[in-house]
Amino acid sequence: MTACMGGARRLAASALAVAALAGAAPTAHAADAGTVNFAKAAESSFDRFTSAPTPAQQSWMRSHYYRMRTYAPYFDARLSWYSTAWTYKDAYAIYPGEALATQHPEWILRDASGNKLYVQFACNGTTCTQYAADIGSPAFRADWIAKAKAQVAAGYRGLFVDDVNMEPRVSNGAGTTIAPIDPRTGQPMTLAVWQRYMAEFMEQIRAALPGAEIVHNALWYLGDGNSYLKRELQAADLIEIERGVNDTGITGGTWTYSLKTFLAWVDRRHAEGHGVVLDGRADTAAGQLYGLAAYFLLSSGRDAIGNERGGTPDDWWSGYDTKLGAALGDRYEIGGVLRRDFAGGTVLVNEPGTVTRSATVGSGFKDLTGKDVTSVTLPPASGAVLLRPAAPTDTSVGTTPTPTPTPTPTPIPTPTPTPAPQAPTPTPTATPVPPKPTPAPRRPSHKRPRAHAAGASAPARTATTARASSVRVKGRVKGATSGVVRISVERRASPGWKTARRTSATVAGSGAYSRDLARLKAGSYRVRATFTGTGTALPSRSRYHRFRLR
């Protein structure tokens, strides 16, 4: 069993609540990336908040906890005041004290001598707390799914599936890993067979609960390099990562267990439309800040963060109320520091196992305590979250038809774009800090993730010809003196509108921008401009402006 999240395992009939691990709504997008979706992982000590809360306490939990992961049937009666809870079920645990253990002993995996095997968690030298179920058994899967559907049907938002381990974490009572015997073949289960069984099982759960949000507690460092790993990951809406980036096993560099490999893995989950839950487990203020900065660094608006310290009504950390606004782009690396800019601030992260680095961020920033900051010093495995108040903007757009040129193509010069603000290169300071010990590689490392530069890329050069008309898009961004405007031109189609051109233009010091578009066919068009924002000006969007070309 993976560590931490299963630290206080209880039967489904237990009267002890476990709350909140959150995923993100299907409609979330990058505009929400600067908002914290807090996922509360509450063990039995949290019962004092959920057993008989006042209306005010109920309201507080609804407004601060994005989702709650709970145990049925304890939480069934509490769905009336918290309707977005997830109900918990372990993927392959059979508890020794439950009826299933005696009714279906054939569902418990065994070694070559016929001894019962356990989920590799909380072993005392002779036994462990949970038997390991045969996930390849159709009968076990059907029973599991039927019970999960009954739990969700009580009104839960979805299902949290624990221990979706794509490697066979099965052991004897002493905690020694044992290859279980496959009841269907009589042979030890190989890694490939285990992964196939788990992937099939998770797909069946997904098919049985098509409208439920499903989260898997899975092992990210196994990657997604084969079809079974991909199938398991695609069967979930979110993947919960125990300890998040605060896991001391995460290192620097670009190998299997590195932070950059982890971030690249998250990028691929985002590309599939899914998210992650960083269950941080940080027990220091610096660890909390590092976890929060890393959350903003990777957030797509679909992700969530959780942490025991600072996560209850009694000790709520105001850092989890931070709102940075829309992301201005992806993360990028400068001087060894990972950075991402938002309309209302910026975040910086220094990866584990490196040296202490200093980065100059410029004027106008404040840290989470309200102190003015122009530079930060980041030890290894640390982060900074900085706020920068931004001015509101208003984007307008217009079009001006241009004469049809002669048959000879005439290039239209592209104005040199003014790049979006970037931080100066951080300068390494102090002495190198020795990296933490790391395990020997178990799998080939992933490809190194790309580093992203801030701001938009330069627009492509355009040209006009005698076969089509030309149009100039122009407008103004009130409240901005720099930045980038993204222009979308749509042509009337049957039915609706179809994208005809996407391009961008730079904003001048006066707030004005313009862009010549070439080779548009005759027809009815509409155009809209979106200002992406800068460190001192918020994003904004124009109304549609319609025009016709003959």
Coordinates of C-alpha atoms in Angstrom, one line a residue:
M1 CA 0.0 0.0 0.0
T2 CA 1.2 3.4 -0.8
A3 CA 2.2 5.4 2.3
C4 CA 0.4 8.2 4.1
M5 CA -3.0 8.2 2.5
G6 CA -3.8 4.8 4.0
G7 CA -2.4 5.7 7.4
A8 CA -5.7 5.4 9.2
R9 CA -7.5 2.6 7.3
R10 CA -11.0 1.8 8.4
L11 CA -13.8 -0.4 7.2
A12 CA -16.6 1.1 5.1
A13 CA -18.9 0.6 8.0
S14 CA -16.7 2.7 10.3
A15 CA -18.1 5.8 11.9
L16 CA -14.9 7.7 11.4
A17 CA -14.8 10.2 8.6
V18 CA -12.0 10.8 6.2
A19 CA -12.4 13.9 4.1
A20 CA -11.3 15.6 1.0
L21 CA -9.1 15.0 -1.9
A22 CA -10.1 17.1 -4.7
G23 CA -10.1 17.0 -8.5
A24 CA -11.2 19.8 -10.7
A25 CA -14.4 20.5 -12.6
P26 CA -14.5 19.4 -16.2
T27 CA -15.0 23.1 -17.2
A28 CA -11.8 24.3 -15.5
H29 CA -9.1 25.8 -17.7
A30 CA -6.0 27.9 -17.5
A31 CA -7.9 31.0 -16.5
D32 CA -8.5 29.2 -13.2
A33 CA -4.9 28.1 -12.8
G34 CA -4.2 30.9 -10.2
T35 CA -6.9 29.7 -7.8
V36 CA -6.3 27.2 -5.1
N37 CA -8.5 24.0 -5.1
F38 CA -7.8 22.8 -1.6
A39 CA -8.3 19.0 -1.0
K40 CA -8.8 18.2 2.7
A41 CA -7.4 14.8 3.7
A42 CA -9.0 14.4 7.1
E43 CA -8.3 11.4 9.3
S44 CA -10.3 10.4 12.4
S45 CA -9.2 13.6 14.2
F46 CA -11.3 15.5 11.7
D47 CA -14.6 13.9 13.0
R48 CA -14.9 16.7 15.5
F49 CA -15.6 19.1 12.5
T50 CA -18.0 16.8 10.6
S51 CA -19.9 15.1 13.3
A52 CA -22.3 17.9 14.2
P53 CA -21.2 21.2 12.5
T54 CA -23.1 24.4 12.9
P55 CA -24.5 26.0 9.7
A56 CA -21.6 28.5 9.8
Q57 CA -19.1 25.6 10.1
Q58 CA -20.8 23.8 7.2
S59 CA -20.6 27.0 5.1
W60 CA -16.9 27.4 5.9
M61 CA -16.1 23.9 4.8
R62 CA -18.1 24.3 1.6
S63 CA -16.2 27.5 0.7
H64 CA -12.7 26.2 1.7
Y65 CA -12.7 22.5 0.6
Y66 CA -13.0 21.9 -3.1
R67 CA -14.0 18.3 -2.5
M68 CA -14.1 16.0 0.5
R69 CA -13.1 12.4 0.4
T70 CA -15.2 10.5 2.9
Y71 CA -16.2 7.1 4.2
A72 CA -19.6 5.6 3.7
P73 CA -22.0 5.1 5.4
Y74 CA -20.8 7.6 8.0
F75 CA -20.9 10.6 5.6
D76 CA -24.2 9.7 3.9
A77 CA -26.2 11.8 6.3
R78 CA -23.9 14.7 5.8
L79 CA -24.3 15.0 2.0
S80 CA -27.2 17.3 2.7
W81 CA -24.8 20.1 3.6
Y82 CA -21.7 19.0 1.7
S83 CA -22.8 17.5 -1.7
T84 CA -19.4 17.3 -3.5
A85 CA -17.9 14.6 -1.4
W86 CA -16.1 11.5 -2.8
T87 CA -16.6 8.1 -1.2
Y88 CA -13.5 5.9 -0.5
K89 CA -12.8 2.4 -1.6
D90 CA -9.5 0.5 -1.7
A91 CA -8.7 -1.2 -5.0
Y92 CA -7.6 -4.6 -3.6
A93 CA -7.9 -4.7 0.1
I94 CA -9.9 -7.3 2.0
Y95 CA -10.0 -6.6 5.7
P96 CA -9.5 -9.7 8.0
G97 CA -12.5 -8.7 10.1
E98 CA -15.1 -8.3 7.4
A99 CA -17.5 -11.0 6.2
L100 CA -15.9 -11.0 2.7
A101 CA -12.7 -12.6 4.2
T102 CA -14.6 -15.7 5.3
Q103 CA -17.3 -15.8 2.6
H104 CA -14.8 -15.7 -0.3
P105 CA -11.4 -16.9 0.8
E106 CA -10.7 -17.8 -2.8
W107 CA -10.5 -14.0 -3.6
I108 CA -7.4 -13.7 -1.3
L109 CA -4.1 -14.0 -3.1
R110 CA -1.7 -16.7 -1.9
D111 CA 1.9 -17.7 -2.3
A112 CA 3.2 -21.0 -3.7
S113 CA 2.7 -22.7 -0.4
G114 CA -1.0 -21.5 -0.1
N115 CA -0.3 -18.9 2.5
K116 CA -2.5 -15.8 2.4
L117 CA -0.8 -12.6 1.2
Y118 CA -1.4 -9.0 2.2
V119 CA -1.4 -5.5 0.8
Q120 CA 2.1 -4.3 1.6
F121 CA 1.2 -1.8 4.3
A122 CA 1.3 -1.6 8.1
C123 CA 2.9 -5.1 8.6
N124 CA 4.0 -6.0 12.1
G125 CA 6.3 -8.9 11.3
T126 CA 3.7 -11.6 11.3
T127 CA 0.6 -10.1 9.7
C128 CA -0.5 -6.9 7.9
T129 CA -3.8 -5.0 8.2
Q130 CA -5.3 -6.0 4.8
Y131 CA -5.4 -9.1 2.7
A132 CA -4.5 -8.7 -1.0
A133 CA -7.4 -9.5 -3.2
D134 CA -7.2 -11.2 -6.6
I135 CA -7.8 -8.2 -8.9
G136 CA -7.9 -10.7 -11.9
S137 CA -11.0 -12.4 -10.6
P138 CA -14.2 -11.5 -12.5
A139 CA -16.3 -12.4 -9.4
F140 CA -14.2 -10.1 -7.1
R141 CA -14.4 -7.2 -9.6
A142 CA -18.2 -7.6 -9.9
D143 CA -18.7 -7.6 -6.2
W144 CA -16.4 -4.6 -5.7
I145 CA -18.1 -2.6 -8.4
A146 CA -21.6 -3.4 -7.2
K147 CA -20.6 -2.1 -3.7
A148 CA -18.9 1.0 -5.2
K149 CA -22.1 1.8 -7.2
A150 CA -24.2 1.5 -4.1
Q151 CA -21.9 3.9 -2.2
V152 CA -21.9 6.5 -5.0
A153 CA -25.7 6.2 -5.4
A154 CA -26.2 7.7 -2.0
G155 CA -25.4 11.1 -3.5
Y156 CA -21.6 11.3 -3.7
R157 CA -19.9 13.3 -6.3
G158 CA -17.6 10.4 -7.1
L159 CA -15.2 7.7 -6.0
F160 CA -11.7 7.8 -4.6
V161 CA -9.9 4.5 -5.4
D162 CA -6.9 3.9 -3.2
D163 CA -3.9 1.7 -4.0
V164 CA -4.2 1.7 -7.7
N165 CA -0.7 0.3 -7.8
M166 CA 0.6 -0.6 -11.2
E167 CA 3.2 -2.8 -9.6
P168 CA 2.3 -5.8 -7.4
R169 CA 2.6 -4.4 -3.8
V170 CA 1.8 -7.8 -2.3
S171 CA 3.7 -9.2 0.7
N172 CA 3.8 -11.9 3.4
G173 CA 3.1 -11.0 7.0
A174 CA 6.6 -9.8 7.5
G175 CA 6.3 -7.2 4.8
T176 CA 8.5 -9.0 2.3
T177 CA 7.3 -8.6 -1.3
I178 CA 6.0 -11.9 -2.7
A179 CA 4.9 -12.7 -6.2
P180 CA 1.4 -14.0 -5.8
I181 CA 0.2 -17.1 -7.6
D182 CA -2.3 -16.4 -10.4
P183 CA -5.3 -18.6 -9.7
R184 CA -6.1 -18.8 -13.4
T185 CA -2.6 -20.1 -14.5
G186 CA -1.0 -21.5 -11.4
Q187 CA 2.0 -19.4 -12.2
P188 CA 3.5 -16.4 -10.3
M189 CA 2.0 -13.2 -11.6
T190 CA 4.4 -11.2 -13.6
L191 CA 4.5 -7.4 -13.6
A192 CA 2.8 -7.3 -17.1
V193 CA 0.0 -9.6 -15.9
W194 CA -0.6 -7.6 -12.8
Q195 CA -0.7 -4.3 -14.8
R196 CA -3.1 -5.9 -17.3
Y197 CA -5.4 -7.0 -14.5
M198 CA -5.3 -3.6 -12.8
A199 CA -5.9 -1.7 -16.0
E200 CA -8.9 -3.9 -17.0
F201 CA -10.3 -3.5 -13.5
M202 CA -10.0 0.3 -13.5
E203 CA -11.6 0.5 -17.0
Q204 CA -14.6 -1.6 -15.7
I205 CA -15.0 0.8 -12.8
R206 CA -15.0 3.7 -15.1
A207 CA -17.6 2.1 -17.4
A208 CA -19.8 1.2 -14.4
L209 CA -19.8 4.8 -13.1
P210 CA -19.8 7.0 -16.2
G211 CA -21.1 10.1 -14.4
A212 CA -18.9 9.9 -11.3
E213 CA -15.7 11.8 -10.8
I214 CA -13.0 9.1 -10.2
V215 CA -9.6 9.6 -8.6
H216 CA -6.8 7.0 -8.4
N217 CA -4.1 7.0 -5.8
A218 CA -1.4 5.8 -8.2
L219 CA 2.4 5.7 -8.5
W220 CA 3.5 8.5 -10.9
Y221 CA 7.1 7.5 -11.2
L222 CA 6.1 4.3 -13.1
G223 CA 5.4 6.7 -15.9
D224 CA 3.0 6.0 -18.8
G225 CA 5.3 4.1 -21.1
N226 CA 3.1 1.1 -21.9
S227 CA -0.5 0.5 -22.9
Y228 CA -1.5 -0.8 -19.4
L229 CA -0.2 2.3 -17.6
K230 CA -1.9 4.5 -20.1
R231 CA -5.2 2.7 -19.8
E232 CA -5.2 2.9 -16.0
L233 CA -4.4 6.6 -16.1
Q234 CA -7.1 7.4 -18.7
A235 CA -9.7 5.6 -16.5
A236 CA -9.4 8.4 -13.9
D237 CA -10.4 12.0 -13.8
L238 CA -7.5 12.8 -11.4
I239 CA -4.5 11.1 -10.0
E240 CA -3.7 11.6 -6.3
I241 CA 0.0 12.0 -5.6
E242 CA 0.9 11.1 -2.0
R243 CA 3.2 13.7 -0.4
G244 CA 3.1 15.8 -3.6
V245 CA 6.3 17.5 -4.4
N246 CA 7.2 17.3 -0.7
D247 CA 8.2 13.7 -1.1
T248 CA 11.9 13.4 -0.2
G249 CA 12.3 10.8 -2.9
I250 CA 11.9 13.5 -5.6
T251 CA 15.2 14.7 -6.8
G252 CA 16.8 17.2 -9.1
G253 CA 18.0 16.6 -12.6
T254 CA 16.0 14.8 -15.3
W255 CA 16.0 11.1 -14.3
T256 CA 13.1 8.9 -13.2
Y257 CA 12.4 10.4 -9.8
S258 CA 13.2 14.0 -10.6
L259 CA 10.9 17.0 -10.2
K260 CA 11.2 17.8 -13.9
T261 CA 10.2 14.3 -14.8
F262 CA 7.2 14.6 -12.5
L263 CA 6.2 17.9 -14.0
A264 CA 6.4 16.4 -17.5
W265 CA 4.2 13.5 -16.4
V266 CA 1.7 16.0 -15.1
D267 CA 1.8 17.9 -18.4
R268 CA 0.7 14.6 -20.2
R269 CA -2.2 14.2 -17.7
H270 CA -3.3 17.7 -18.6
A271 CA -3.1 17.0 -22.3
E272 CA -5.5 14.1 -21.7
G273 CA -7.9 16.5 -20.0
H274 CA -7.2 15.1 -16.5
G275 CA -5.7 16.6 -13.3
V276 CA -3.6 15.7 -10.3
V277 CA -4.0 16.1 -6.5
L278 CA -0.9 17.1 -4.6
D279 CA -1.4 15.6 -1.1
G280 CA 1.5 17.5 0.3
R281 CA 2.1 16.3 3.9
A282 CA 4.4 19.2 4.6
D283 CA 4.9 19.7 8.3
T284 CA 6.8 23.1 8.1
A285 CA 5.9 26.5 6.9
A286 CA 8.7 26.3 4.2
G287 CA 7.4 23.0 3.0
Q288 CA 3.9 24.4 2.7
L289 CA 5.1 27.3 0.7
Y290 CA 7.1 25.0 -1.6
G291 CA 4.1 22.8 -2.1
L292 CA 1.9 25.9 -2.9
A293 CA 4.4 27.3 -5.4
A294 CA 4.7 24.0 -7.1
Y295 CA 0.9 23.7 -7.3
F296 CA 0.7 27.1 -9.1
L297 CA 3.7 26.1 -11.3
L298 CA 1.8 23.1 -12.8
S299 CA -1.9 24.1 -12.3
S300 CA -4.2 23.8 -15.2
G301 CA -7.3 24.8 -13.2
R302 CA -8.2 21.1 -12.9
D303 CA -5.7 20.2 -10.1
A304 CA -5.9 20.3 -6.3
I305 CA -3.6 20.6 -3.3
G306 CA -4.0 19.2 0.2
N307 CA -2.0 19.4 3.4
E308 CA -2.7 18.4 7.0
R309 CA -0.8 21.3 8.5
G310 CA -2.8 24.5 7.8
G311 CA -5.7 22.7 6.4
T312 CA -8.3 22.5 9.2
P313 CA -10.7 25.2 10.4
D314 CA -8.6 25.6 13.5
D315 CA -5.3 26.3 11.8
W316 CA -6.2 27.4 8.3
W317 CA -3.2 28.9 6.4
S318 CA -4.1 32.0 4.5
G319 CA -1.7 31.0 1.8
Y320 CA -4.4 28.6 0.6
D321 CA -6.7 31.6 -0.1
T322 CA -4.2 33.1 -2.6
K323 CA -5.6 34.2 -5.9
L324 CA -3.1 34.9 -8.7
G325 CA -5.5 35.3 -11.5
A326 CA -5.1 33.9 -15.0
A327 CA -1.9 32.3 -16.0
L328 CA 0.0 34.3 -18.6
G329 CA 1.7 31.2 -20.0
D330 CA 3.4 28.0 -19.1
R331 CA 6.3 27.6 -16.7
Y332 CA 9.8 28.4 -17.9
E333 CA 13.3 28.0 -16.5
I334 CA 15.6 30.9 -16.1
G335 CA 19.0 30.7 -14.3
G336 CA 18.1 27.3 -12.9
V337 CA 14.9 28.5 -11.3
L338 CA 11.5 27.4 -12.5
R339 CA 9.0 30.3 -12.9
R340 CA 5.5 31.0 -14.0
D341 CA 3.8 34.3 -14.3
F342 CA 0.2 35.2 -13.6
A343 CA -1.9 38.3 -14.0
G344 CA -1.7 38.9 -10.3
G345 CA 1.8 37.7 -9.4
T346 CA 4.5 35.1 -10.0
V347 CA 5.8 31.9 -8.5
L348 CA 9.3 30.5 -8.4
V349 CA 10.6 27.0 -7.5
N350 CA 14.1 25.7 -7.0
E351 CA 14.3 22.0 -7.5
P352 CA 15.7 19.5 -4.9
G353 CA 19.3 18.4 -4.9
T354 CA 20.7 21.7 -6.3
V355 CA 22.3 24.8 -5.0
T356 CA 20.7 27.8 -3.3
R357 CA 19.8 30.4 -5.9
S358 CA 18.8 34.0 -5.9
A359 CA 16.4 35.5 -8.4
T360 CA 15.6 39.2 -9.0
V361 CA 11.9 39.6 -9.8
G362 CA 11.6 43.4 -10.2
S363 CA 9.5 46.0 -8.4
G364 CA 5.9 45.9 -7.3
F365 CA 5.8 42.4 -5.8
K366 CA 4.9 41.4 -2.3
D367 CA 5.2 38.1 -0.5
L368 CA 2.3 36.4 1.2
T369 CA 2.9 38.4 4.4
G370 CA 2.6 41.7 2.5
K371 CA 6.3 42.5 2.5
D372 CA 7.7 44.3 -0.6
V373 CA 10.0 41.9 -2.5
T374 CA 12.3 42.6 -5.4
S375 CA 14.4 39.4 -5.2
V376 CA 14.1 36.0 -3.5
T377 CA 16.7 33.5 -2.3
L378 CA 15.6 29.9 -2.7
P379 CA 17.4 26.9 -1.1
P380 CA 16.9 23.5 -2.7
A381 CA 13.3 22.2 -2.7
S382 CA 11.8 25.5 -1.9
G383 CA 9.5 28.0 -3.5
A384 CA 8.1 31.6 -3.5
V385 CA 4.6 32.9 -4.2
L386 CA 4.6 36.7 -4.9
L387 CA 1.6 39.0 -5.5
R388 CA 1.6 42.0 -7.8
P389 CA -1.5 44.1 -8.0
A390 CA -2.5 44.7 -11.6
A391 CA -4.5 47.5 -13.2
P392 CA -7.8 46.7 -15.1
T393 CA -7.8 46.8 -18.8
D394 CA -10.3 47.1 -21.6
T395 CA -9.7 45.7 -25.0
S396 CA -11.3 47.0 -28.2
V397 CA -11.0 45.9 -31.8
G398 CA -11.9 47.2 -35.2
T399 CA -11.2 46.4 -38.9
T400 CA -10.2 48.5 -41.8
P401 CA -10.5 47.1 -45.4
T402 CA -7.5 47.7 -47.5
P403 CA -7.4 47.9 -51.3
T404 CA -7.0 44.8 -53.4
P405 CA -3.3 44.7 -54.5
T406 CA -1.9 44.0 -57.9
P407 CA -1.2 40.4 -59.0
T408 CA 2.4 40.7 -57.8
P409 CA 2.7 39.4 -54.2
T410 CA 3.8 42.1 -51.9
P411 CA 5.2 41.1 -48.5
I412 CA 3.7 43.0 -45.5
P413 CA 6.4 43.6 -43.0
T414 CA 5.7 42.2 -39.6
P415 CA 6.4 44.6 -36.7
T416 CA 8.9 43.5 -34.2
P417 CA 6.9 42.3 -31.2
T418 CA 7.6 43.6 -27.7
P419 CA 8.2 40.5 -25.6
A420 CA 6.2 40.0 -22.4
P421 CA 8.0 40.9 -19.2
Q422 CA 10.5 38.3 -18.0
A423 CA 12.5 38.1 -14.9
P424 CA 16.3 38.7 -15.1
T425 CA 18.4 35.6 -14.9
P426 CA 18.8 34.5 -11.3
T427 CA 22.4 34.4 -10.0
P428 CA 23.5 31.3 -8.0
T429 CA 24.6 32.2 -4.5
A430 CA 26.1 30.5 -1.5
T431 CA 27.7 27.1 -1.6
P432 CA 26.2 24.0 -3.3
V433 CA 24.0 21.9 -1.0
P434 CA 24.7 18.2 -1.3
P435 CA 21.8 16.4 -3.0
K436 CA 19.7 14.0 -0.9
P437 CA 20.4 10.3 -1.3
T438 CA 18.4 8.8 -4.1
P439 CA 17.5 5.2 -5.0
A440 CA 19.1 3.5 -7.9
P441 CA 17.2 3.9 -11.2
R442 CA 14.5 1.3 -11.7
R443 CA 13.1 2.5 -15.0
P444 CA 14.5 4.6 -17.9
S445 CA 14.0 8.3 -17.2
H446 CA 11.4 10.3 -19.1
K447 CA 12.5 12.9 -21.7
R448 CA 13.4 16.2 -20.2
P449 CA 10.4 18.6 -20.2
R450 CA 10.8 21.6 -22.4
A451 CA 11.5 25.0 -20.8
H452 CA 9.0 27.7 -21.7
A453 CA 9.8 31.3 -22.3
A454 CA 7.3 34.0 -21.0
G455 CA 5.1 35.8 -23.5
A456 CA 3.8 34.9 -26.9
S457 CA 5.8 33.9 -29.9
A458 CA 6.3 36.3 -32.8
P459 CA 3.5 36.4 -35.3
A460 CA 4.2 34.7 -38.7
R461 CA 4.8 37.0 -41.7
T462 CA 1.9 37.4 -44.0
A463 CA 1.5 38.3 -47.7
T464 CA -1.3 39.6 -49.9
T465 CA -2.2 38.4 -53.4
A466 CA -4.5 39.6 -56.2
R467 CA -6.8 36.6 -55.6
A468 CA -8.1 37.7 -52.2
S469 CA -8.9 40.8 -50.2
S470 CA -7.0 42.0 -47.2
V471 CA -8.0 43.5 -43.9
R472 CA -6.3 45.3 -41.1
V473 CA -7.3 44.5 -37.5
K474 CA -6.6 47.3 -35.1
G475 CA -7.7 48.4 -31.7
R476 CA -6.6 49.6 -28.3
V477 CA -6.1 48.1 -24.8
K478 CA -7.0 50.7 -22.3
G479 CA -4.9 50.4 -19.2
A480 CA -2.0 48.6 -20.8
T481 CA 1.3 49.9 -22.2
S482 CA 2.8 46.6 -23.4
G483 CA 1.9 42.9 -23.9
V484 CA 0.4 40.7 -26.6
V485 CA -3.1 40.6 -28.1
R486 CA -4.3 37.3 -29.6
I487 CA -6.5 37.8 -32.6
S488 CA -9.1 35.3 -33.7
V489 CA -10.9 35.8 -37.1
E490 CA -14.0 33.6 -37.8
R491 CA -15.8 33.2 -41.2
R492 CA -19.6 32.6 -41.4
A493 CA -20.2 28.9 -42.2
S494 CA -23.3 26.8 -42.4
P495 CA -24.1 26.4 -39.6
G496 CA -22.3 28.9 -37.3
W497 CA -18.8 30.2 -37.5
K498 CA -15.5 28.6 -38.5
T499 CA -12.0 29.8 -37.5
A500 CA -10.3 31.4 -40.5
R501 CA -7.2 32.9 -38.9
R502 CA -5.4 33.1 -35.6
T503 CA -2.6 35.5 -35.1
S504 CA -1.2 38.0 -32.5
A505 CA -0.1 41.6 -32.3
T506 CA 2.0 43.6 -29.8
V507 CA 0.6 46.4 -27.7
A508 CA 2.3 49.8 -28.1
G509 CA 3.0 52.2 -25.3
S510 CA -0.2 54.0 -26.2
G511 CA -2.2 50.8 -25.8
A512 CA -2.8 50.6 -29.6
Y513 CA -2.2 47.5 -31.7
S514 CA -2.8 46.5 -35.3
R515 CA -2.3 43.5 -37.6
D516 CA -2.6 43.1 -41.3
L517 CA -4.3 39.9 -42.4
A518 CA -3.9 38.6 -45.9
R519 CA -5.6 36.0 -48.2
L520 CA -9.0 36.0 -46.7
K521 CA -11.7 34.8 -49.0
A522 CA -14.9 36.8 -49.7
G523 CA -17.6 36.3 -47.1
S524 CA -18.9 37.5 -43.7
Y525 CA -16.4 37.6 -40.8
R526 CA -16.2 38.4 -37.1
V527 CA -13.0 39.2 -35.2
R528 CA -12.2 39.3 -31.5
A529 CA -9.0 40.3 -29.7
T530 CA -7.9 38.9 -26.3
F531 CA -5.2 40.8 -24.3
T532 CA -3.2 38.2 -22.4
G533 CA -2.2 40.5 -19.6
T534 CA 1.1 41.5 -18.1
G535 CA 2.5 41.8 -14.6
T536 CA 0.9 45.2 -14.3
A537 CA -2.2 44.9 -16.4
L538 CA -5.0 42.3 -16.2
P539 CA -6.2 40.3 -19.2
S540 CA -9.3 41.5 -21.1
R541 CA -11.3 40.6 -24.2
S542 CA -13.0 42.7 -26.8
R543 CA -16.5 42.2 -28.2
Y544 CA -16.9 40.6 -31.6
H545 CA -16.6 43.1 -34.5
R546 CA -18.2 42.0 -37.8
F547 CA -17.2 42.9 -41.3
R548 CA -17.6 41.6 -44.9
L549 CA -15.2 41.1 -47.7
R550 CA -16.4 41.0 -51.4

